[in-house]
Amino acid sequence: MQNVKVITGTSAAAEAAKLADVDVIAAYPITPQTTSVEKLAEFVANGELNAEYIKVESEHSAISACVGASATGARTFTATSSQGLALMHEILFAAAGMRMPIVMMNANRALSAPINIWNDQQDSISQRDTGWIQLYAENNQETLDLIIQAFKIAENENVLLPVMVNLDGFILTHTVEPVEIPEKEKVLNFVGQYEPKHAYLRPEKPMTQGALGDPEWYMETRHDVQKAQDVALNVIKDVHDKFAEKFGRAYGNGLIETYNIENAETVLITMGSLCGTIKDVIDELKAEGKEYGLLKIISYRPLPTEEIKEALKGAKNVAILDKDISLGLDKGALFTDIAPFLKDKKTVNYIVGLGGRDIRKANIKEIIEHTENEAKDTETKWIGLKE
Amino acid sequence: MVNKGTIIYEPGNSINNKTGSWRVFKPILDNDKCIKCENCYIFCPEGCIQPDENGDFKIDYDYCKGCLICEEECPVKAITGIREEK
């Protein structure tokens, strides 16, 4: 009998951190991530998890404490959301540049103003260029699985980059689903021990971390992070395959997942929990004899452009659904990243679900209808906007 | 090249940084006019003007930042500042 618990997304994230046996947790509570750090604090207080829980006064301090902890060679975990992630912004660059394999759970939530606690993906998309690896979960089980994999990806000696695992606020964080909790021994065996070769605390071998990089060297350090991101593409796939073999759960190839894409002329692309809704709609339409496909992006950074091109070979129309918006360009981030590779197809951008606006099956059907018929190439349409 | 995570394991490695790349102006020393008074050598804030084995003063352009204090202090105008050519 497998150990199945009916838990929320935040609890799944906390369980994953516990299974990976983290050494240091530094986090500041923010809706909708709060229940995750509450759970972790509970684990530490009950003696279920032997970790140092650092109470901090802001997210800026939380991530700074994490960088410090990781710099000593400790396995580090943090969690945040929205404005909290925005407050971490400057240190996120440092974490990636210093090659600290920190794992973060981010509960996707809209940014102010107006203040809004509901879901969209603007917060993590705004941290796109910090050098962090970004993975997006579709459901609570995937959240747990991705966080376990994230430690193995981050700590790979050819990658050594921080990983942000994103789950949609409230839609996943506060929704209970049955989640299979693997055995701790099995997980530890899979993730292994973190034995840093570059950054550790050892008095007999002192070192300087976070030194000045003048124009003579700075560019090379940025390029090193880019090379590590390139390596990460293969590592993410490899870790996913090993995970699937050991735990029996697979998500596409670890970078992208396709659904009914083989004989579909119209394909939708998106990330996160929205994929579940789209899969349902695809099933309904399949029953009516209509074929539509979904391309789910799991790894947004590094972006697997080759895999995306390959998956969309047979598609004529592509609808890219963004839960974020680049104001002043009127395009979402997924569209601006992917559209340049799809010049030979009709590619349409849909801005959906900002600030927790519900995305229903009817909206998905409306998007499919619009993409196939009156939509013009590269146009942007906001879905569910009040007149 | 650079260590992973820009970590420094040995002290004193900043000697490898050729900070002269910041220069906008470049001092040129004319040894025929030079009277070996050592003013430039004393006033150079980077210590990059040194006498060679013949006692001729040489400017180390790897570290000279082109402040032109040497030109200002030279009593015989043996040093002229020109715009850096790339």
Short mmCIF file of C-alpha atoms in Angstrom, two decimals, chain A residues 85 108 121-129 134 136 271 300 322-324 333-334:
data_model
loop_
_atom_site.label_atom_id
_atom_site.label_comp_id
_atom_site.label_asym_id
_atom_site.label_seq_id
_atom_site.Cartn_x
_atom_site.Cartn_y
_atom_site.Cartn_z
CA LEU A 85 9.73 37.34 -4.64
CA ASN A 108 2.45 32.25 -8.25
CA GLN A 121 2.47 34.09 -13.15
CA GLN A 122 3.73 37.67 -13.32
CA ASP A 123 5.93 37.31 -10.22
CA SER A 124 8.16 34.49 -11.42
CA ILE A 125 8.15 35.71 -15.03
CA SER A 126 9.48 39.04 -13.74
CA GLN A 127 12.50 37.11 -12.35
CA ARG A 128 13.12 35.48 -15.74
CA ASP A 129 16.61 36.89 -16.30
CA GLN A 134 12.32 27.84 -13.37
CA TYR A 136 6.19 24.98 -13.38
CA MET A 271 2.37 26.46 -18.17
CA TYR A 300 10.65 27.78 -18.64
CA ASP A 322 0.08 33.71 -20.92
CA LYS A 323 -0.78 34.41 -17.29
CA ASP A 324 1.44 37.47 -17.43
CA ALA A 333 6.51 36.29 -21.91
CA LEU A 334 5.88 32.82 -23.35
#
